[in-house]
Tab-separated table of C-alpha atoms in Angstrom:
chain	number	residue	atom	x	y	z
A	354	UNK	CA	12.735	-39.138	11.489
A	355	UNK	CA	10.620	-39.413	8.399
A	356	UNK	CA	11.582	-37.810	5.000
A	357	UNK	CA	7.974	-35.812	5.768
A	358	UNK	CA	8.075	-34.558	8.974
A	359	UNK	CA	9.349	-30.465	8.398
A	360	UNK	CA	7.681	-29.240	11.642
A	361	UNK	CA	10.500	-31.171	13.561
A	362	UNK	CA	13.232	-29.918	11.647
A	363	UNK	CA	12.104	-25.932	12.058
A	364	UNK	CA	13.653	-24.478	14.657
A	365	UNK	CA	12.739	-21.274	15.186
A	366	UNK	CA	10.599	-19.527	17.143
A	367	UNK	CA	11.022	-22.450	20.486
A	368	UNK	CA	10.488	-21.244	23.330
A	369	UNK	CA	11.501	-23.464	26.609
A	370	UNK	CA	9.916	-22.336	29.722
A	371	UNK	CA	12.004	-22.122	32.602
A	372	UNK	CA	12.399	-19.932	35.793
A	373	UNK	CA	16.550	-19.030	35.301
A	374	UNK	CA	17.693	-15.383	35.717
A	375	UNK	CA	16.968	-15.197	31.698
A	376	UNK	CA	13.786	-16.080	32.186
A	377	UNK	CA	13.154	-13.845	34.365
A	378	UNK	CA	14.229	-10.870	33.499
A	379	UNK	CA	11.989	-8.004	31.931
A	380	UNK	CA	11.292	-8.852	28.401
A	381	UNK	CA	12.477	-4.726	27.307
A	382	UNK	CA	15.922	-5.383	29.000
A	383	UNK	CA	16.322	-8.749	27.358
A	384	UNK	CA	15.824	-7.595	23.968
A	385	UNK	CA	17.994	-4.491	24.365
A	386	UNK	CA	20.221	-6.657	26.308
A	387	UNK	CA	20.435	-9.247	22.855
A	388	UNK	CA	20.518	-6.399	20.276
A	389	UNK	CA	23.684	-4.792	22.270
A	390	UNK	CA	26.235	-8.515	22.740
A	391	UNK	CA	24.396	-8.935	18.977
A	392	UNK	CA	25.557	-5.864	17.280
A	393	UNK	CA	28.749	-6.078	19.092
A	394	UNK	CA	29.374	-9.602	18.031
A	395	UNK	CA	28.830	-8.614	14.292
A	396	UNK	CA	30.775	-6.122	13.851
A	397	UNK	CA	33.505	-6.794	16.920
A	398	UNK	CA	37.006	-6.909	14.750
A	399	UNK	CA	39.499	-9.090	16.885
A	400	UNK	CA	39.797	-12.437	17.644
A	401	UNK	CA	40.083	-11.803	20.940
A	402	UNK	CA	36.606	-9.957	20.977
A	403	UNK	CA	34.511	-12.990	19.051
A	404	UNK	CA	36.482	-14.532	22.235
A	405	UNK	CA	35.006	-13.191	24.906
A	406	UNK	CA	31.571	-13.110	23.124
A	407	UNK	CA	31.407	-17.012	22.632
A	408	UNK	CA	32.904	-16.676	26.484
A	409	UNK	CA	29.478	-14.197	27.120
A	410	UNK	CA	27.164	-16.559	25.352
A	411	UNK	CA	28.403	-20.340	26.729
A	412	UNK	CA	27.944	-18.482	30.091
A	413	UNK	CA	24.203	-17.042	29.526
A	414	UNK	CA	23.966	-21.031	27.969
A	415	UNK	CA	24.907	-22.684	31.780
A	416	UNK	CA	22.736	-19.705	33.793
A	417	UNK	CA	19.126	-20.811	31.758
A	418	UNK	CA	20.418	-24.711	32.320
A	419	UNK	CA	18.980	-25.507	28.837
A	420	UNK	CA	20.533	-28.629	27.381
A	421	UNK	CA	23.364	-27.851	25.223
A	422	UNK	CA	22.391	-30.681	22.730
A	423	UNK	CA	19.397	-28.168	21.388
A	424	UNK	CA	21.466	-24.794	20.816
A	425	UNK	CA	23.694	-27.276	18.877
A	426	UNK	CA	21.302	-28.764	16.659
A	427	UNK	CA	21.044	-24.741	14.917
A	428	UNK	CA	24.190	-25.274	14.249
A	429	UNK	CA	23.920	-28.295	12.263
A	430	UNK	CA	21.769	-26.929	8.579
A	431	UNK	CA	24.297	-23.869	8.217
A	432	UNK	CA	27.605	-25.253	8.762
A	433	UNK	CA	28.225	-26.432	5.404
A	434	UNK	CA	27.185	-23.113	4.046
A	435	UNK	CA	29.914	-21.729	6.568
A	436	UNK	CA	32.514	-24.148	6.058
A	437	UNK	CA	32.375	-22.814	2.213
A	438	UNK	CA	32.611	-19.020	3.373
A	439	UNK	CA	35.989	-19.877	4.974
A	440	UNK	CA	37.599	-21.474	2.551
A	441	UNK	CA	36.814	-18.466	-0.175
A	442	UNK	CA	38.236	-16.700	2.724
A	443	UNK	CA	41.077	-18.196	2.853
A	444	UNK	CA	42.097	-17.789	-1.262
A	445	UNK	CA	40.004	-14.674	-1.531
A	446	UNK	CA	41.087	-12.764	1.640
A	447	UNK	CA	41.285	-9.187	0.830
A	448	UNK	CA	43.268	-7.952	3.117
A	449	UNK	CA	47.009	-7.351	3.508
A	450	UNK	CA	48.898	-10.426	3.615
A	451	UNK	CA	50.831	-10.901	6.854
A	452	UNK	CA	53.615	-13.590	7.595
A	453	UNK	CA	54.195	-16.580	8.609
A	454	UNK	CA	53.348	-18.087	4.852
A	455	UNK	CA	51.759	-20.900	6.051
A	456	UNK	CA	51.154	-22.851	2.411
A	457	UNK	CA	52.088	-21.963	-1.628
A	458	UNK	CA	51.548	-23.689	-4.438
A	459	UNK	CA	52.470	-21.613	-6.979
A	460	UNK	CA	50.793	-18.217	-7.214
A	461	UNK	CA	48.659	-19.799	-4.299
A	462	UNK	CA	49.439	-18.017	-1.114
A	463	UNK	CA	48.492	-18.806	2.162
A	464	UNK	CA	49.570	-16.870	5.311
A	465	UNK	CA	48.670	-17.078	8.647
A	466	UNK	CA	46.470	-13.944	9.096
A	467	UNK	CA	44.353	-15.607	5.674
A	468	UNK	CA	43.350	-18.596	8.317
A	469	UNK	CA	42.754	-16.205	10.984
A	470	UNK	CA	40.394	-14.419	9.209
A	471	UNK	CA	38.322	-17.580	7.888
A	472	UNK	CA	38.201	-19.269	11.842
A	473	UNK	CA	37.476	-15.520	12.667
A	474	UNK	CA	34.137	-15.999	10.098
A	475	UNK	CA	33.269	-18.795	11.150
A	476	UNK	CA	32.938	-18.768	14.756
A	477	UNK	CA	31.543	-14.811	14.209
A	478	UNK	CA	28.457	-16.946	12.983
A	479	UNK	CA	28.219	-19.661	15.440
A	480	UNK	CA	28.059	-17.228	18.536
A	481	UNK	CA	25.230	-15.345	16.176
A	482	UNK	CA	22.843	-18.046	15.312
A	483	UNK	CA	24.329	-19.335	19.616
A	484	UNK	CA	22.856	-16.182	20.563
A	485	UNK	CA	19.612	-15.931	18.558
A	486	UNK	CA	18.810	-19.842	19.242
A	487	UNK	CA	19.215	-18.433	22.685
A	488	UNK	CA	17.244	-15.489	23.235
A	489	UNK	CA	14.459	-16.865	20.818
A	490	UNK	CA	14.404	-20.270	23.485
A	491	UNK	CA	13.999	-17.581	26.745
A	492	UNK	CA	11.388	-15.089	25.136
A	493	UNK	CA	7.261	-16.980	24.737
A	494	UNK	CA	5.760	-15.145	21.209
A	495	UNK	CA	3.572	-12.719	23.946
A	496	UNK	CA	6.947	-11.243	25.779
A	497	UNK	CA	8.473	-10.888	22.443
A	498	UNK	CA	5.429	-8.964	20.857
A	499	UNK	CA	5.100	-7.124	24.379
A	500	UNK	CA	8.877	-6.290	24.293
A	501	UNK	CA	9.071	-5.329	20.687
A	502	UNK	CA	6.106	-3.128	20.777
A	503	UNK	CA	7.333	-1.207	24.005
A	504	UNK	CA	10.391	-0.945	22.300
A	505	UNK	CA	8.993	0.548	19.295
A	506	UNK	CA	6.627	3.086	20.420
A	507	UNK	CA	9.052	6.382	20.598
A	508	UNK	CA	8.463	5.732	17.078
A	509	UNK	CA	4.719	6.326	17.321
A	510	UNK	CA	5.174	9.948	17.436
A	511	UNK	CA	6.599	9.899	13.825
A	512	UNK	CA	2.812	8.480	12.840
A	513	UNK	CA	3.942	5.079	11.776
A	514	UNK	CA	1.719	2.433	13.057
A	515	UNK	CA	3.813	0.131	15.287
A	516	UNK	CA	0.660	-1.962	16.759
A	517	UNK	CA	0.450	-3.460	13.155
A	518	UNK	CA	4.259	-3.388	13.275
A	519	UNK	CA	4.215	-6.031	16.010
A	520	UNK	CA	0.633	-7.719	15.056
A	521	UNK	CA	2.591	-8.578	11.627
A	522	UNK	CA	5.879	-10.094	13.742
A	523	UNK	CA	3.173	-12.066	15.358
A	524	UNK	CA	1.543	-13.534	12.186
A	525	UNK	CA	4.809	-14.056	10.594
A	526	UNK	CA	5.993	-16.207	13.774
A	527	UNK	CA	2.572	-17.853	13.588
A	528	UNK	CA	2.960	-18.619	9.940
A	529	UNK	CA	6.141	-20.751	10.587
A	530	UNK	CA	5.042	-23.807	11.932
A	531	UNK	CA	1.331	-23.387	9.133
A	532	UNK	CA	4.183	-23.195	6.189
A	533	UNK	CA	6.291	-26.454	7.616
A	534	UNK	CA	2.674	-28.251	8.137
A	535	UNK	CA	1.401	-26.914	4.812
A	536	UNK	CA	4.710	-27.694	3.194
A	537	UNK	CA	4.073	-31.941	4.817
A	538	UNK	CA	0.953	-32.236	3.199
A	539	UNK	CA	1.817	-30.721	-0.607
A	540	UNK	CA	5.004	-33.456	-0.349
A	541	UNK	CA	2.677	-36.539	0.694
A	542	UNK	CA	0.262	-35.601	-1.879
A	543	UNK	CA	3.104	-35.363	-4.421
A	544	UNK	CA	4.412	-38.548	-3.373
A	545	UNK	CA	1.522	-40.385	-3.348
A	546	UNK	CA	1.108	-39.870	-6.780
A	547	UNK	CA	4.766	-40.920	-7.313
A	548	UNK	CA	7.151	-38.056	-6.760
A	549	UNK	CA	10.546	-39.014	-5.407
A	550	UNK	CA	11.079	-37.120	-2.712
A	551	UNK	CA	13.645	-39.468	-1.032
A	552	UNK	CA	15.671	-39.179	-3.927
A	553	UNK	CA	19.028	-37.089	-2.541
A	554	UNK	CA	22.163	-35.271	-4.359
A	555	UNK	CA	22.178	-34.297	-7.861
A	556	UNK	CA	23.312	-31.114	-8.533
A	557	UNK	CA	21.750	-27.561	-7.769
A	558	UNK	CA	19.576	-26.983	-11.030
A	559	UNK	CA	18.564	-30.556	-10.247
A	560	UNK	CA	17.644	-29.752	-6.831
A	561	UNK	CA	16.239	-26.311	-7.496
A	562	UNK	CA	14.097	-28.270	-10.464
A	563	UNK	CA	12.626	-30.959	-7.604
A	564	UNK	CA	11.847	-27.931	-4.992
A	565	UNK	CA	9.810	-25.588	-7.437
A	566	UNK	CA	6.692	-28.112	-8.170
A	567	UNK	CA	6.585	-27.426	-3.637
A	568	UNK	CA	6.962	-24.020	-3.739
A	569	UNK	CA	3.689	-22.882	-6.168
A	570	UNK	CA	1.356	-24.864	-4.290
A	571	UNK	CA	3.079	-23.487	-1.026
A	572	UNK	CA	2.572	-19.873	-2.036
A	573	UNK	CA	-0.911	-20.477	-3.624
A	574	UNK	CA	-2.252	-21.907	-0.095
A	575	UNK	CA	-0.079	-19.608	2.114
A	576	UNK	CA	-1.713	-16.456	0.168
A	577	UNK	CA	-5.014	-18.200	0.856
A	578	UNK	CA	-4.656	-18.912	4.437
A	579	UNK	CA	-3.473	-14.917	4.911
A	580	UNK	CA	-6.704	-13.210	3.145
A	581	UNK	CA	-8.811	-16.052	5.609
A	582	UNK	CA	-6.469	-14.999	8.603
A	583	UNK	CA	-6.971	-11.502	7.430
A	584	UNK	CA	-11.484	-11.802	7.240
A	585	UNK	CA	-11.326	-13.772	10.648
A	586	UNK	CA	-9.244	-11.057	12.398
A	587	UNK	CA	-11.748	-8.320	10.334
A	588	UNK	CA	-14.172	-10.096	11.414
A	589	UNK	CA	-13.380	-10.045	15.103
A	590	UNK	CA	-12.908	-6.135	15.187
A	591	UNK	CA	-9.126	-5.640	14.729
A	592	UNK	CA	-8.464	-1.813	13.590
A	593	UNK	CA	-11.890	-0.892	14.449
A	594	UNK	CA	-10.492	1.052	17.187
A	595	UNK	CA	-6.973	2.757	18.271
A	596	UNK	CA	-6.797	1.090	21.252
A	597	UNK	CA	-5.322	-1.694	21.659
A	598	UNK	CA	-5.351	-3.362	25.954
A	599	UNK	CA	-1.397	-4.501	26.607
A	600	UNK	CA	-2.031	-7.903	28.573
A	601	UNK	CA	1.449	-7.850	30.126
A	602	UNK	CA	2.548	-5.057	32.020
A	603	UNK	CA	6.167	-5.397	33.524
A	604	UNK	CA	8.357	-3.256	36.316
A	605	UNK	CA	11.581	-2.732	35.083
A	606	UNK	CA	13.580	-4.313	38.420
A	607	UNK	CA	16.948	-2.712	39.529
A	608	UNK	CA	18.701	-6.242	37.826
A	609	UNK	CA	16.880	-5.781	35.095
A	610	UNK	CA	19.170	-1.933	34.943
A	611	UNK	CA	22.299	-3.892	35.830
A	612	UNK	CA	22.115	-6.290	33.407
A	613	UNK	CA	21.823	-4.067	30.182
A	614	UNK	CA	24.575	-1.755	32.031
A	615	UNK	CA	26.695	-4.984	31.970
A	616	UNK	CA	26.196	-6.401	28.594
A	617	UNK	CA	26.355	-2.846	27.352
A	618	UNK	CA	30.052	-2.902	29.204
A	619	UNK	CA	30.294	-6.547	26.962
A	620	UNK	CA	29.533	-5.748	24.010
A	621	UNK	CA	32.220	-2.144	24.277
A	622	UNK	CA	34.642	-4.994	25.409
A	623	UNK	CA	33.955	-7.076	22.804
A	624	UNK	CA	34.434	-3.824	20.023
A	625	UNK	CA	37.901	-3.126	21.759
A	626	UNK	CA	39.913	-5.987	22.641
B	1193	UNK	CA	-43.758	-3.506	23.860
B	1194	UNK	CA	-42.075	-4.158	20.859
B	1195	UNK	CA	-38.401	-5.306	20.625
B	1196	UNK	CA	-35.875	-5.046	17.991
B	1197	UNK	CA	-35.073	-7.419	15.762
B	1198	UNK	CA	-32.151	-9.141	16.364
B	1199	UNK	CA	-31.267	-9.203	12.346
B	1200	UNK	CA	-33.085	-7.238	9.968
B	1201	UNK	CA	-32.300	-7.290	6.027
B	1202	UNK	CA	-34.089	-5.336	3.218
B	1203	UNK	CA	-34.041	-6.152	-0.082
B	1204	UNK	CA	-29.980	-7.310	0.034
B	1205	UNK	CA	-28.710	-7.594	-3.015
B	1206	UNK	CA	-25.049	-8.336	-3.652
B	1207	UNK	CA	-22.802	-8.965	-7.187
B	1208	UNK	CA	-18.728	-10.277	-6.796
B	1209	UNK	CA	-16.277	-8.166	-8.572
B	1210	UNK	CA	-16.648	-10.864	-11.451
B	1211	UNK	CA	-20.014	-9.752	-12.165
B	1212	UNK	CA	-21.870	-13.146	-10.272
B	1213	UNK	CA	-24.580	-12.297	-8.707
B	1214	UNK	CA	-24.721	-13.809	-5.469
B	1215	UNK	CA	-27.735	-12.441	-3.157
B	1216	UNK	CA	-31.168	-11.187	-5.342
B	1217	UNK	CA	-33.388	-9.353	-2.520
B	1218	UNK	CA	-32.941	-11.382	0.691
B	1219	UNK	CA	-35.502	-10.235	3.080
B	1220	UNK	CA	-34.927	-11.915	6.534
B	1221	UNK	CA	-35.741	-10.771	10.284
B	1222	UNK	CA	-35.069	-12.602	13.421
B	1223	UNK	CA	-36.039	-12.332	16.472
B	1224	UNK	CA	-33.408	-11.566	19.334
B	1225	UNK	CA	-32.638	-15.447	21.286
B	1226	UNK	CA	-34.062	-17.309	17.669
B	1227	UNK	CA	-32.609	-19.918	16.328
B	1228	UNK	CA	-32.229	-20.366	12.650
B	1229	UNK	CA	-30.981	-22.760	9.849
B	1230	UNK	CA	-29.845	-21.329	6.483
B	1231	UNK	CA	-29.657	-24.150	4.020
B	1232	UNK	CA	-29.656	-24.571	0.872
B	1233	UNK	CA	-26.681	-26.150	-1.964
B	1234	UNK	CA	-23.754	-25.209	-2.678
B	1235	UNK	CA	-23.327	-21.727	-3.949
B	1236	UNK	CA	-26.982	-20.946	-2.873
B	1237	UNK	CA	-25.471	-17.921	-1.182
B	1238	UNK	CA	-25.587	-18.649	2.306
B	1239	UNK	CA	-21.997	-17.697	2.967
B	1240	UNK	CA	-21.827	-14.746	0.863
B	1241	UNK	CA	-24.989	-13.597	3.389
B	1242	UNK	CA	-23.311	-14.531	6.709
B	1243	UNK	CA	-20.371	-12.195	5.517
B	1244	UNK	CA	-22.754	-9.152	5.213
B	1245	UNK	CA	-24.078	-9.739	8.875
B	1246	UNK	CA	-20.825	-8.090	10.526
B	1247	UNK	CA	-19.859	-5.624	7.654
B	1248	UNK	CA	-17.293	-7.790	5.492
B	1249	UNK	CA	-19.472	-7.578	2.504
B	1250	UNK	CA	-21.236	-4.652	2.161
B	1251	UNK	CA	-24.307	-4.454	-0.671
B	1252	UNK	CA	-27.601	-3.408	-2.231
B	1253	UNK	CA	-29.915	-2.640	0.886
B	1254	UNK	CA	-30.477	-2.641	4.071
B	1255	UNK	CA	-29.256	-4.470	7.039
B	1256	UNK	CA	-29.686	-3.419	10.665
B	1257	UNK	CA	-28.155	-5.898	13.487
B	1258	UNK	CA	-30.481	-4.710	16.716
B	1259	UNK	CA	-30.955	-1.623	15.093
B	1260	UNK	CA	-28.199	-0.274	14.571
B	1261	UNK	CA	-27.577	-0.044	10.372
B	1262	UNK	CA	-24.975	-1.984	9.051
B	1263	UNK	CA	-22.637	0.915	7.403
B	1264	UNK	CA	-18.696	1.604	7.712
B	1265	UNK	CA	-19.578	4.007	10.753
B	1266	UNK	CA	-21.157	1.713	12.943
B	1267	UNK	CA	-19.345	-1.638	11.974
B	1268	UNK	CA	-17.015	-1.099	14.942
B	1269	UNK	CA	-19.759	-1.647	17.230
B	1270	UNK	CA	-21.164	-4.128	14.415
B	1271	UNK	CA	-18.730	-6.516	15.076
B	1272	UNK	CA	-18.970	-6.192	18.654
B	1273	UNK	CA	-22.628	-7.321	18.214
B	1274	UNK	CA	-21.705	-10.114	15.551
B	1275	UNK	CA	-20.100	-13.415	16.167
B	1276	UNK	CA	-18.937	-15.449	13.398
B	1277	UNK	CA	-17.845	-18.425	13.256
B	1278	UNK	CA	-16.246	-19.678	10.407
B	1279	UNK	CA	-16.291	-23.505	8.940
B	1280	UNK	CA	-12.956	-24.063	9.430
B	1281	UNK	CA	-11.267	-23.352	13.008
B	1282	UNK	CA	-7.864	-23.155	11.800
B	1283	UNK	CA	-9.040	-19.795	9.871
B	1284	UNK	CA	-10.239	-18.470	13.179
B	1285	UNK	CA	-7.439	-19.239	15.426
B	1286	UNK	CA	-4.081	-17.413	14.116
B	1287	UNK	CA	-2.643	-17.106	17.988
B	1288	UNK	CA	0.299	-18.098	19.858
B	1289	UNK	CA	-1.857	-19.750	22.144
B	1290	UNK	CA	-5.671	-20.494	23.528
B	1291	UNK	CA	-5.767	-17.145	26.249
B	1292	UNK	CA	-4.440	-15.006	23.129
B	1293	UNK	CA	-6.890	-16.286	20.422
B	1294	UNK	CA	-10.058	-15.911	22.463
B	1295	UNK	CA	-8.708	-12.302	24.264
B	1296	UNK	CA	-8.241	-11.217	20.562
B	1297	UNK	CA	-11.294	-9.530	20.169
B	1298	UNK	CA	-11.676	-8.045	23.737
B	1299	UNK	CA	-7.568	-6.746	23.253
B	1300	UNK	CA	-9.071	-4.890	20.357
B	1301	UNK	CA	-12.104	-3.757	21.800
B	1302	UNK	CA	-9.425	-1.485	24.296
B	1303	UNK	CA	-11.057	-3.095	27.545
B	1304	UNK	CA	-8.996	-3.127	30.547
B	1305	UNK	CA	-6.762	-6.112	30.860
B	1306	UNK	CA	-9.018	-7.993	34.123
B	1307	UNK	CA	-11.485	-7.585	32.065
B	1308	UNK	CA	-10.358	-9.531	29.045
B	1309	UNK	CA	-9.054	-12.182	31.637
B	1310	UNK	CA	-12.557	-12.141	32.802
B	1311	UNK	CA	-13.932	-12.458	29.116
B	1312	UNK	CA	-11.662	-15.212	28.018
B	1313	UNK	CA	-12.801	-17.561	31.352
B	1314	UNK	CA	-16.020	-16.804	31.472
B	1315	UNK	CA	-15.985	-18.336	27.202
B	1316	UNK	CA	-14.013	-21.012	28.003
B	1317	UNK	CA	-16.668	-22.089	30.400
B	1318	UNK	CA	-19.148	-21.623	27.737
B	1319	UNK	CA	-17.876	-24.019	25.280
B	1320	UNK	CA	-16.361	-26.124	28.573
B	1321	UNK	CA	-12.414	-25.783	27.947
B	1322	UNK	CA	-11.631	-23.773	30.440
B	1323	UNK	CA	-7.949	-26.109	31.261
B	1324	UNK	CA	-7.480	-25.362	27.338
B	1325	UNK	CA	-6.174	-21.609	28.296
B	1326	UNK	CA	-2.392	-22.544	28.376
B	1327	UNK	CA	-1.984	-25.190	25.147
B	1328	UNK	CA	-1.297	-24.072	21.756
B	1329	UNK	CA	-4.410	-23.759	19.247
B	1330	UNK	CA	-2.642	-26.055	16.176
B	1331	UNK	CA	-2.069	-28.391	18.323
B	1332	UNK	CA	-5.542	-29.376	19.057
B	1333	UNK	CA	-8.175	-32.055	17.327
B	1334	UNK	CA	-10.937	-30.184	14.538
B	1335	UNK	CA	-13.428	-30.445	18.272
B	1336	UNK	CA	-11.430	-28.806	20.655
B	1337	UNK	CA	-10.604	-26.076	17.777
B	1338	UNK	CA	-14.135	-25.062	16.630
B	1339	UNK	CA	-14.908	-25.426	20.413
B	1340	UNK	CA	-11.944	-22.546	21.124
B	1341	UNK	CA	-12.922	-21.168	17.216
B	1342	UNK	CA	-16.610	-20.470	19.274
B	1343	UNK	CA	-15.208	-19.397	22.351
B	1344	UNK	CA	-13.177	-16.693	20.405
B	1345	UNK	CA	-16.470	-15.049	19.393
B	1346	UNK	CA	-18.524	-15.295	22.720
B	1347	UNK	CA	-15.494	-13.360	24.750
B	1348	UNK	CA	-16.638	-10.657	22.425
B	1349	UNK	CA	-20.462	-10.762	23.782
B	1350	UNK	CA	-21.854	-10.600	20.608
B	1351	UNK	CA	-25.590	-10.998	20.455
B	1352	UNK	CA	-25.431	-12.960	17.869
B	1353	UNK	CA	-23.698	-16.067	16.787
B	1354	UNK	CA	-23.629	-16.718	13.250
B	1355	UNK	CA	-21.996	-19.996	12.536
B	1356	UNK	CA	-20.787	-21.398	9.045
B	1357	UNK	CA	-20.941	-25.429	8.351
B	1358	UNK	CA	-20.144	-26.008	12.408
B	1359	UNK	CA	-20.676	-29.792	12.510
B	1360	UNK	CA	-18.307	-30.075	8.949
B	1361	UNK	CA	-15.364	-32.728	9.642
B	1362	UNK	CA	-16.935	-33.728	12.974
B	1363	UNK	CA	-16.696	-37.218	14.423
B	1364	UNK	CA	-20.228	-38.674	15.394
B	1365	UNK	CA	-18.930	-37.525	19.302
B	1366	UNK	CA	-17.782	-34.418	18.825
B	1367	UNK	CA	-21.083	-33.295	16.705
B	1368	UNK	CA	-23.162	-34.522	19.023
B	1369	UNK	CA	-21.217	-32.473	21.733
B	1370	UNK	CA	-21.181	-29.008	19.711
B	1371	UNK	CA	-24.898	-29.781	19.292
B	1372	UNK	CA	-25.033	-29.805	23.247
B	1373	UNK	CA	-23.674	-26.697	23.161
B	1374	UNK	CA	-24.995	-24.931	20.872
B	1375	UNK	CA	-28.413	-25.596	22.344
B	1376	UNK	CA	-27.097	-24.281	25.733
B	1377	UNK	CA	-26.267	-20.267	24.022
B	1378	UNK	CA	-28.678	-18.044	24.990
B	1379	UNK	CA	-27.731	-16.277	21.585
B	1380	UNK	CA	-29.451	-15.643	18.836
B	1381	UNK	CA	-28.321	-17.970	16.319
B	1382	UNK	CA	-27.995	-18.275	12.381
B	1383	UNK	CA	-25.976	-21.215	11.255
B	1384	UNK	CA	-25.576	-22.075	7.759
B	1385	UNK	CA	-25.336	-26.405	7.280
B	1386	UNK	CA	-26.025	-28.949	5.460
B	1387	UNK	CA	-26.260	-30.966	8.135
B	1388	UNK	CA	-30.448	-31.324	8.613
B	1389	UNK	CA	-30.234	-34.187	11.560
B	1390	UNK	CA	-28.304	-30.729	13.333
B	1391	UNK	CA	-30.802	-28.658	12.207
B	1392	UNK	CA	-33.979	-31.087	12.897
B	1393	UNK	CA	-32.073	-31.596	16.594
B	1394	UNK	CA	-31.483	-27.989	17.466
B	1395	UNK	CA	-32.900	-25.262	15.123
B	1396	UNK	CA	-37.304	-24.678	14.712
B	1397	UNK	CA	-36.765	-22.518	12.313
B	1398	UNK	CA	-35.338	-22.878	8.842
B	1399	UNK	CA	-34.414	-20.709	5.627
B	1400	UNK	CA	-34.203	-22.395	2.280
B	1401	UNK	CA	-31.794	-20.363	-0.149
B	1402	UNK	CA	-31.337	-20.964	-3.609
B	1403	UNK	CA	-29.641	-18.542	-6.583
B	1404	UNK	CA	-29.514	-16.060	-4.388
B	1405	UNK	CA	-32.671	-16.080	-3.313
B	1406	UNK	CA	-35.026	-16.881	-0.324
B	1407	UNK	CA	-37.743	-19.836	-1.462
B	1408	UNK	CA	-38.532	-20.995	1.691
B	1409	UNK	CA	-38.588	-19.552	5.653
B	1410	UNK	CA	-40.757	-21.951	7.742
B	1411	UNK	CA	-40.630	-24.010	10.785
B	1412	UNK	CA	-37.912	-26.812	10.872
B	1413	UNK	CA	-40.965	-29.815	11.257
B	1414	UNK	CA	-43.474	-27.710	8.118
B	1415	UNK	CA	-40.141	-27.606	5.279
B	1416	UNK	CA	-38.869	-31.139	6.274
B	1417	UNK	CA	-42.016	-32.904	5.775
B	1418	UNK	CA	-41.979	-31.064	2.052
B	1419	UNK	CA	-39.722	-33.449	0.067
B	1420	UNK	CA	-40.246	-31.991	-2.629
B	1421	UNK	CA	-39.212	-28.964	-2.435
B	1422	UNK	CA	-35.816	-30.237	-0.444
B	1423	UNK	CA	-35.032	-32.675	-4.074
B	1424	UNK	CA	-35.724	-29.012	-6.158
B	1425	UNK	CA	-33.519	-27.456	-3.976
B	1426	UNK	CA	-30.936	-30.277	-3.204
B	1427	UNK	CA	-31.172	-31.446	-0.295
B	1428	UNK	CA	-32.256	-34.594	1.765
B	1429	UNK	CA	-34.680	-34.944	4.686
B	1430	UNK	CA	-32.661	-36.544	7.393
């Protein structure tokens, strides 16, 4: 992979078409089920619950026939940060220490409970990332928009412009590949004038300094792009009527309801175990 | 019987907020089905004038589209009547797929889903891109994007097509096929361009603008014969 190809590194928002039960599930039910499970994983207080969560996510991945390599690739970029956080957690665990004492150097004492808390942190984030990637891999943008719009509908009673919020979500997703491409263009332009992008290492400040000349033009070009996109939307009558047509209409099947109820049960088990 | 003009502009003035005057008393009438070129050097006010046609900019004076005044109360209807195709198709295509992009206008007109699908099929057929309906817009070539950009406004069934530099960035073959495509379309057409060969082949009437004013308005053949006039306004005979 060339050092200039940023688009390949963007895995968020990727969708893999398929016919698995997860793909066929009603988008609204899929979003509710995902929200329930992800919330439970975020707040699961004990290792047994997180273990169950891992089992559930692995089962769901098997159901979809998605290649594991696809999902595991998403774990790699944040892994160094997670391990760093885990080490901090071992030394600065605020919870009460519980024996046995595993290791000690003078005043530094590491208890088994510290290791368990650190392990849970890494596991929790890995399961969350797997879960979110799975949702994005089986949900196309139009399904996501349909689902979000349907779920936000009750807010319209409070005069909250839910359709605009949905459009914002859609435009945000659209901007991810655009920003990657724009960054690629800027980096190439700078490299052609002698900036060394292949240089690795250096401390945090040095790295930040290298990124800064990229960020400023990226912001400028993104703002310009946003303005032109707004013009293009205006020109095609966006906002000139409050009635927007929904192209997707699906009916909740009993299997969708059953799946949501099952996920609610699993979510409760993840918290309570 | 008197037919309503497609476009009627009377004494249109416009200044940007930084004080720069872009249009100084433009008068222009375009009949239904007429195909007109808008030429002139950079900064002559061509793009500014185009943005007035569907009310994105609103200056002092009168702009009427098919007899309808371009005023805030009419904007929804005016924007359905005037299809504006931007110079860069990347600015026009912002949805996940070609279908979503072409359906955008009809969806926000609140048309029923079957009608939206029919409009998308019709618009893609008009630009000969039916097979691209499920493709991702930003993965297409510039020529393909240009056709899809035109389809995004054809799906609104406009009476007037407004194109800003349609041939910019196209290779000779894509350019030639775009000219054929534009010649097929029945709409009233107003095309801002520097491509005088395209004007000669496609657009029978030519309006030359400079410094925010119309300096010539005549049959394309007659204007292209006036070498001095072209040179004076930074243009070259094709």
